[in-house]
Amino acid sequence: MSSYTVISPVTEKSVAEIVMADLQQTDAVIATAAKAFESWRKVTPGDRAKLLRKFAALVDTYNEELAQLEVLNSGHTIGNARWEAGNVRDVLNYYSAAPERLFGRQIPVPNGIDITFKEPLGVIGVIVPWNFPMPIAGWGFAPALAAGNTVVLKPAELTPMTAIRLGEIALEAGIPAGVFNVIPGKGSIVGERFVTNPLVRKIVFTGSTTVGKHIMQGCADQVKRVTLELGGKSANIIFADADIEKAAAGAPGAVFDNAGQDCCARSRILIQRSAYDKFMELFEIAVKKFRVEDPSLDTAEMGPLISAQQLARVKEYVPADTEIAFQGNKPAGDGYWFAPTVLTPKDTKDRAYREEIFGPVVSVIAFEDEDDAIRMANDSEYGLSGSIWSRDIGRAVRVSRAVEAGNLSVNSNSSVRYWTPFGGYKQSGLGRELGPDALDAFTETKNVFFDTQA
Ligand code: NAP
Ligand code: MG
């Protein structure tokens, strides 16, 4: 049996020892989940709803404990971590309304009655990355359970602690054993097994585009359903007619939140040339004010990166000879810290401008006009998120229709609301999570015709 030592990104010291599942254990848990499906799908919609509401209520009760655990394991700021635990509660509450509203349709046909049913799929495999361990887990397991599926969930090796706790809380809420299973382990063992074990009927994967493509290929073998939430290189498009003060004040949070380890990070700032100087002046003030400090402090706006490896990866994008426009601060001493960094590349071929860095690094580049802004925003293999700043309503509508991305915000940098669909265009993903339609991703539509002629 192997184990993994969880390291605090703040102190670089070990904080927990986690037992990792091997192939046999993974198969055993998947078999348990398949068995539990037989009874979970038959729990009446009202009772399933009640259990999910109880689960949500307990996540709320344990909000502070879960948040502190995330600060310890992942170095998230305490403010963010409380929001993240709250998001799991909210998503559970939102989908607790689903079992009693999982409507099919009655479709007019000749010689009989035709009804569609939304049937659960069976065991759902949820594979979670390390950047938002709680919310990304919840976006998978809450709608999956609501629709009558059972779940096997693999947290990222680096960040298993809150997922394990959520599994215990589910049991305490009365969710029957075997229905929601958290399996810590390696992607190459546990994650890979979710793909190859035929009892798992669907994979919900969030993570890198490279691993996402590999999983999609693996799923083809069994025509296994798959939802993918992958990388991003989202544009923050600021027109000269915008509220430049507001856009500049919000721009650091839009990319440096969670130390830039966010698939929605607005890591390309496209600013109209006529407003460039004014924006940069205000943006510099905002970046230098951005509080990078011990994430357990209430005032912290950014903590360290998740690991030494991620720090090395980010540093590769900013070699010693890089021309840096300006930088924010970072604490001295232990921890995987990287100061918020602003680059002004000469052209759009620049590697830091094109690739997902997943760290607190942003590239700023000027555009001339609306067509130019749209062309530059779309010049990326990714298409997850983005912001558009303008006081011209017509322009905001035109640009938001033209940008190829799944989640845009106008005069705002907020990309995640559990009421609305979330997902990517192009290589940012496949399918949508959250919102009213997510249940479709966790059900099969069954059509039944009843002959009334006999
Ligand atoms: P990753 O390798 O894609 O990991 C995501 C999840 O997939 C983890 O749980 C991982 O397990 C698992 N996994 C890895 N290989 C697998 C396989 N062959 N089959 C099934 N599951 C597998 O991402 P990462 O290495 O943590 O991060 C690398 C880069 O990906 C980041 O720098 C960033 O650019 C991007 N990323 C994007 C997002 C996003 O939200 N879109 C999130 C995280 C990372 P292990 O933890 O055991 O490897
Ligand atoms: Mg990896």
XYZ file of C-alpha atoms and ligand atoms in Angstrom:
503
model
C 0.000 0.000 0.000
C 1.465 3.360 -0.968
C 0.863 6.675 0.686
C 1.268 10.335 -0.198
C 2.621 13.064 2.063
C 0.588 16.254 1.775
C 2.835 19.338 1.916
C 1.620 22.768 3.016
C 2.457 25.261 0.238
C 2.904 27.934 2.941
C 5.349 26.163 5.271
C 6.683 23.456 2.899
C 6.159 21.045 5.823
C 4.174 17.810 5.740
C 0.657 18.096 7.126
C -0.862 14.675 6.463
C -0.148 11.197 5.197
C -2.791 9.873 2.804
C -3.200 6.239 1.861
C -3.443 5.849 -1.900
C -5.698 3.278 -3.521
C -4.236 0.699 -5.865
C -5.979 -0.912 -8.849
C -7.651 -3.670 -6.819
C -9.005 -1.264 -4.229
C -10.230 1.040 -6.982
C -12.084 -1.813 -8.668
C -13.553 -2.868 -5.324
C -14.944 0.614 -4.636
C -16.305 0.892 -8.183
C -18.071 -2.461 -7.667
C -19.526 -1.163 -4.371
C -20.779 1.962 -6.145
C -22.361 -0.163 -8.888
C -24.147 -2.234 -6.240
C -25.291 0.875 -4.353
C -26.734 2.258 -7.609
C -29.397 -0.445 -7.634
C -30.946 0.895 -4.427
C -30.004 4.610 -4.726
C -31.875 4.977 -8.020
C -34.991 3.604 -6.300
C -34.918 6.044 -3.369
C -38.013 8.157 -3.932
C -37.347 11.606 -5.416
C -38.541 13.344 -2.248
C -36.270 11.271 -0.020
C -33.271 11.786 -2.306
C -33.946 15.524 -2.192
C -34.110 15.479 1.611
C -30.786 13.631 1.872
C -29.080 16.150 -0.426
C -30.487 19.051 1.627
C -29.199 17.412 4.798
C -25.799 16.982 3.138
C -25.857 20.699 2.181
C -26.814 21.716 5.715
C -23.929 19.733 7.204
C -21.452 21.211 4.703
C -22.659 24.567 5.985
C -22.206 23.481 9.603
C -18.632 22.428 8.813
C -17.870 25.461 6.610
C -15.094 26.793 8.829
C -13.483 23.393 9.311
C -13.512 22.700 5.555
C -12.153 26.184 4.829
C -9.305 25.798 7.322
C -8.486 22.408 5.842
C -8.196 24.001 2.373
C -5.913 26.732 3.697
C -3.714 24.040 5.241
C -3.679 21.707 2.236
C -3.813 24.147 -0.697
C -2.721 27.549 0.637
C -5.979 29.142 -0.521
C -6.829 32.437 1.138
C -9.246 31.889 4.000
C -11.780 34.192 2.327
C -11.718 32.133 -0.854
C -11.772 28.839 1.064
C -14.932 29.849 2.970
C -16.557 30.782 -0.341
C -15.483 27.440 -1.838
C -17.056 25.393 0.988
C -20.132 27.626 0.679
C -20.249 26.887 -3.032
C -20.444 23.123 -2.325
C -23.384 23.800 0.027
C -25.109 25.998 -2.585
C -24.610 23.539 -5.433
C -25.990 20.711 -3.273
C -29.002 22.836 -2.355
C -29.552 23.854 -5.976
C -29.527 20.249 -7.221
C -31.517 18.981 -4.247
C -34.486 20.467 -6.122
C -33.734 18.276 -9.136
C -34.931 14.799 -8.090
C -38.494 16.084 -7.753
C -38.292 17.942 -11.078
C -36.555 15.463 -13.352
C -39.331 15.769 -15.942
C -39.659 13.785 -19.110
C -42.052 14.722 -21.903
C -45.249 13.370 -23.337
C -44.975 13.700 -27.116
C -48.024 13.495 -29.417
C -47.769 10.441 -31.693
C -50.321 8.385 -33.647
C -51.856 5.198 -32.183
C -50.518 5.524 -28.703
C -48.791 7.521 -25.978
C -45.139 8.474 -26.051
C -43.198 9.362 -22.912
C -39.561 10.222 -22.333
C -37.775 9.424 -19.075
C -34.527 10.841 -17.681
C -32.735 7.743 -16.437
C -29.541 7.816 -14.365
C -26.415 6.426 -16.012
C -24.966 4.351 -13.160
C -21.534 4.986 -11.627
C -20.041 8.395 -12.467
C -16.255 8.877 -12.204
C -15.317 12.401 -11.154
C -11.632 13.348 -11.562
C -10.706 16.573 -9.772
C -7.634 18.850 -10.162
C -5.779 20.578 -7.348
C -6.720 24.177 -8.104
C -10.288 24.220 -6.697
C -10.639 20.917 -4.838
C -14.040 21.620 -3.256
C -16.096 23.438 -5.908
C -14.978 21.263 -8.818
C -15.799 18.131 -6.817
C -19.259 19.523 -5.977
C -20.066 20.495 -9.568
C -19.623 16.819 -10.437
C -21.041 14.900 -7.497
C -24.075 17.079 -6.630
C -25.955 16.849 -9.971
C -24.743 13.255 -10.447
C -26.255 12.124 -7.121
C -29.398 14.196 -7.662
C -30.073 12.425 -10.952
C -29.860 9.037 -9.195
C -26.289 8.050 -10.058
C -23.623 6.881 -7.643
C -20.195 8.520 -7.642
C -16.553 7.543 -7.394
C -14.409 10.654 -6.972
C -10.657 10.947 -7.305
C -9.205 14.113 -5.795
C -5.858 15.393 -7.080
C -2.901 13.762 -5.366
C -1.803 17.143 -4.030
C -5.163 18.138 -2.523
C -7.179 15.204 -1.164
C -8.062 16.508 2.301
C -11.337 18.381 1.786
C -12.678 15.713 -0.585
C -12.068 13.018 2.038
C -13.901 15.156 4.611
C -16.826 15.725 2.223
C -17.114 11.945 1.841
C -17.414 11.590 5.637
C -19.963 14.406 5.816
C -22.107 12.700 3.160
C -22.269 9.566 5.344
C -23.115 11.650 8.417
C -25.962 13.232 6.421
C -27.412 9.780 5.813
C -26.373 9.278 2.199
C -26.150 5.465 2.104
C -22.686 3.877 2.119
C -21.405 3.196 -1.397
C -23.327 6.050 -3.001
C -20.614 8.736 -2.774
C -17.087 7.324 -2.663
C -13.873 9.335 -2.417
C -10.816 7.402 -3.637
C -7.458 9.164 -3.122
C -4.816 7.930 -5.520
C -2.719 8.596 -8.565
C -4.196 9.786 -11.835
C -2.278 7.110 -13.686
C -3.826 4.398 -11.477
C -7.205 5.433 -10.026
C -8.115 8.005 -12.712
C -7.047 5.718 -15.515
C -9.124 2.866 -13.986
C -12.262 5.024 -14.028
C -11.752 5.220 -17.784
C -11.079 1.521 -18.363
C -13.486 -0.103 -15.845
C -16.772 -0.703 -17.733
C -18.877 -0.272 -14.580
C -18.056 3.457 -14.687
C -20.495 4.880 -17.219
C -19.308 8.452 -17.417
C -16.200 10.517 -16.673
C -16.326 14.110 -15.471
C -12.792 15.434 -15.805
C -11.312 18.820 -14.937
C -7.620 19.447 -15.462
C -5.033 19.886 -18.147
C -5.890 19.730 -21.841
C -3.216 17.053 -22.368
C -4.716 14.633 -19.818
C -8.234 15.555 -21.003
C -7.426 14.464 -24.552
C -5.957 11.207 -23.260
C -9.117 10.520 -21.225
C -11.362 11.300 -24.189
C -9.415 8.807 -26.306
C -9.717 6.191 -23.553
C -13.456 6.787 -23.233
C -13.929 6.131 -26.968
C -13.164 2.464 -26.372
C -16.434 1.917 -24.457
C -18.274 4.934 -25.907
C -18.117 6.183 -22.346
C -19.754 9.565 -21.812
C -17.340 12.343 -20.926
C -17.458 15.955 -19.786
C -14.186 17.882 -19.968
C -13.275 21.179 -18.312
C -9.768 22.006 -19.469
C -7.347 24.908 -19.708
C -7.830 28.529 -20.627
C -6.055 31.686 -21.731
C -8.891 34.098 -21.309
C -8.901 37.694 -22.519
C -9.807 40.735 -20.469
C -10.827 43.123 -23.283
C -10.914 46.760 -22.246
C -12.210 49.428 -24.642
C -11.221 53.085 -24.283
C -14.865 54.014 -23.640
C -15.004 51.785 -20.531
C -14.808 52.795 -16.884
C -11.005 52.436 -16.944
C -10.686 53.008 -13.182
C -13.022 50.108 -12.468
C -11.451 47.841 -15.101
C -7.942 48.522 -13.744
C -8.983 48.040 -10.124
C -10.567 44.662 -10.956
C -7.854 43.366 -13.298
C -5.435 42.013 -10.611
C -8.155 39.887 -8.965
C -9.268 38.664 -12.401
C -5.923 36.994 -13.015
C -4.091 36.694 -9.679
C -6.945 35.225 -7.623
C -5.908 31.747 -6.383
C -2.362 32.746 -7.457
C -3.481 32.558 -11.085
C -4.212 28.824 -10.733
C -7.631 29.263 -12.246
C -8.789 28.010 -15.621
C -10.828 31.248 -15.940
C -7.882 33.557 -15.151
C -7.931 36.608 -17.419
C -4.259 36.142 -18.224
C -4.307 38.237 -21.419
C -5.244 41.872 -21.029
C -6.214 43.447 -24.349
C -6.410 47.209 -23.941
C -7.394 49.727 -26.622
C -4.306 51.728 -27.545
C -5.812 55.159 -26.819
C -6.414 54.119 -23.168
C -3.177 52.136 -22.750
C -1.181 54.678 -20.707
C -4.024 55.574 -18.398
C -4.853 51.896 -17.787
C -1.254 50.877 -17.110
C -0.778 53.669 -14.592
C -3.860 52.590 -12.620
C -3.166 48.885 -13.074
C 0.337 49.275 -11.604
C -1.087 50.896 -8.476
C -3.637 48.080 -8.131
C -1.044 45.304 -8.640
C 1.307 46.805 -6.052
C -1.561 47.025 -3.552
C -2.616 43.398 -4.120
C -2.065 41.629 -0.811
C 0.086 38.521 -1.175
C 0.514 37.154 2.319
C -0.131 34.320 4.748
C -3.409 32.948 3.337
C -4.857 32.347 6.801
C -5.096 36.138 7.299
C -8.503 37.648 6.547
C -6.805 40.396 4.523
C -4.967 38.011 2.161
C -5.863 38.357 -1.521
C -3.341 35.808 -2.787
C -1.383 32.915 -1.287
C 1.452 30.757 -2.599
C 1.411 28.398 -5.571
C 0.364 24.818 -4.872
C 3.753 23.071 -5.126
C 7.467 23.407 -5.797
C 6.804 21.863 -9.202
C 4.161 24.457 -10.081
C 6.485 27.239 -8.915
C 9.236 25.884 -11.201
C 6.750 25.675 -14.087
C 5.698 29.298 -13.616
C 9.314 30.479 -13.307
C 10.061 28.937 -16.707
C 7.738 31.510 -18.259
C 9.632 34.376 -16.669
C 13.336 33.650 -17.220
C 15.941 36.027 -15.803
C 16.231 38.094 -18.984
C 12.463 38.753 -19.252
C 11.480 42.401 -19.509
C 8.982 42.791 -16.678
C 6.702 45.836 -16.797
C 6.074 45.725 -13.048
C 5.523 43.284 -10.195
C 3.613 43.103 -6.955
C 4.952 41.844 -3.663
C 5.530 38.454 -2.091
C 6.561 37.401 1.401
C 10.122 36.301 2.089
C 10.901 32.912 3.622
C 9.304 29.500 3.181
C 6.457 28.773 0.810
C 5.984 28.515 -2.951
C 5.565 32.242 -3.535
C 5.627 34.055 -6.848
C 4.955 37.789 -7.013
C 2.154 39.022 -9.303
C 3.934 39.778 -12.561
C 2.926 41.977 -15.502
C 4.512 41.444 -18.924
C 4.131 43.592 -22.045
C 5.102 41.286 -24.929
C 6.111 42.824 -28.258
C 3.754 40.597 -30.216
C 1.240 37.797 -29.847
C 3.796 35.071 -30.657
C 5.233 35.393 -27.157
C 5.036 32.099 -25.257
C 3.820 33.632 -21.986
C 1.052 35.372 -23.959
C -0.101 32.194 -25.723
C 0.229 29.345 -23.214
C -1.668 28.661 -20.020
C 0.807 29.444 -17.230
C -1.455 28.699 -14.246
C 0.402 31.214 -12.119
C 0.234 34.950 -11.297
C 1.553 36.198 -14.634
C -0.394 38.417 -17.033
C 0.474 39.745 -20.490
C -0.830 43.140 -21.591
C -1.044 44.058 -25.251
C -2.727 46.936 -27.129
C -5.373 46.676 -29.849
C -6.619 49.286 -32.314
C -10.355 48.752 -32.812
C -13.258 46.351 -32.217
C -12.359 43.965 -35.075
C -8.784 43.864 -33.886
C -9.884 43.065 -30.307
C -12.144 40.194 -31.435
C -9.477 38.758 -33.723
C -6.871 38.849 -30.957
C -9.212 37.412 -28.326
C -10.062 34.476 -30.629
C -6.448 33.854 -31.630
C -6.088 31.041 -29.066
C -6.690 27.302 -28.988
C -8.648 27.909 -25.781
C -12.082 29.465 -25.234
C -13.209 29.247 -21.633
C -13.865 32.659 -20.187
C -13.234 36.382 -20.569
C -14.353 39.918 -19.796
C -15.471 42.824 -21.968
C -15.312 46.379 -20.639
C -17.244 49.097 -22.520
C -19.959 51.654 -21.854
C -21.324 51.139 -25.381
C -24.122 48.569 -25.065
C -24.164 47.763 -28.776
C -20.438 47.094 -28.737
C -20.686 44.948 -25.578
C -23.363 42.816 -27.263
C -21.447 42.530 -30.562
C -18.162 41.605 -28.910
C -19.688 39.157 -26.456
C -21.408 37.380 -29.370
C -18.169 37.296 -31.385
C -15.727 36.045 -28.746
C -15.428 32.248 -28.894
C -15.660 31.395 -25.194
C -18.204 29.659 -22.984
C -18.385 32.155 -20.092
C -18.135 35.885 -20.626
C -18.866 38.796 -18.366
C -19.464 42.412 -19.367
C -18.120 45.135 -17.057
C -17.390 42.385 -14.541
C -14.848 39.618 -14.024
C -17.157 37.087 -12.433
C -17.344 33.811 -14.339
C -18.888 31.299 -11.976
C -22.488 31.283 -10.846
C -23.986 27.917 -9.973
C -27.296 28.909 -11.616
C -25.731 29.234 -15.077
C -23.912 26.881 -17.460
C -20.121 26.708 -17.260
C -17.761 25.218 -19.832
C -15.444 25.842 -22.725
C -15.230 26.311 -26.486
C -12.453 24.742 -28.567
C -9.746 23.016 -26.490
C -11.104 24.413 -23.221
C -13.509 21.555 -22.935
C -16.548 19.569 -23.919
C -20.009 19.872 -22.381
C -21.303 22.179 -19.672
C -21.544 21.964 -15.903
C -23.819 23.783 -13.432
C -27.087 25.537 -14.225
C -30.428 23.984 -15.136
C -29.096 21.807 -17.981
C -26.333 19.952 -16.110
C -28.790 17.136 -15.283
C -28.826 16.229 -18.991
C -25.148 15.361 -18.680
C -25.956 12.848 -15.914
C -28.968 11.136 -17.485
C -29.927 9.182 -20.576
C -33.129 10.105 -22.349
C -35.268 7.013 -22.679
C -38.211 7.039 -25.055
C -41.135 4.647 -24.482
C -44.081 4.210 -26.814
C -47.312 2.678 -25.439
C -49.594 1.230 -28.118
C -53.210 2.073 -27.273
C -54.750 0.246 -30.280
C -54.836 -3.223 -28.707
P -3.679 17.076 -14.584
O -2.514 16.202 -14.666
O -4.547 17.207 -15.765
O -4.530 16.573 -13.304
C -5.918 16.687 -13.139
C -6.481 15.416 -12.508
O -6.357 14.331 -13.432
C -5.745 14.976 -11.244
O -6.652 14.399 -10.360
C -4.788 13.938 -11.797
O -4.327 13.053 -10.824
C -5.668 13.263 -12.828
N -4.909 12.513 -13.845
C -3.627 12.688 -14.248
N -3.307 11.805 -15.196
C -4.402 11.036 -15.407
C -4.692 9.932 -16.280
N -3.790 9.443 -17.130
N -5.935 9.391 -16.239
C -6.863 9.887 -15.400
N -6.642 10.902 -14.552
C -5.429 11.491 -14.559
O -3.247 18.509 -14.152
P -1.993 18.897 -13.259
O -0.806 18.048 -13.605
O -2.433 18.900 -11.881
O -1.733 20.368 -13.752
C -0.991 20.603 -14.947
C -1.526 21.815 -15.680
O -2.887 21.580 -16.045
C -1.579 23.104 -14.893
O -0.369 23.765 -14.861
C -2.655 23.861 -15.638
O -2.129 24.477 -16.772
C -3.614 22.780 -16.050
N -4.757 22.647 -15.113
C -5.967 23.128 -15.474
C -7.043 23.035 -14.607
C -8.389 23.542 -14.947
O -9.175 23.812 -14.049
N -8.724 23.675 -16.185
C -6.867 22.461 -13.352
C -5.625 21.949 -13.008
C -4.586 22.056 -13.900
P -2.945 13.334 -10.065
O -3.192 14.448 -9.143
O -2.656 12.072 -9.361
O -1.945 13.666 -11.146
Mg -0.451 15.944 -13.958
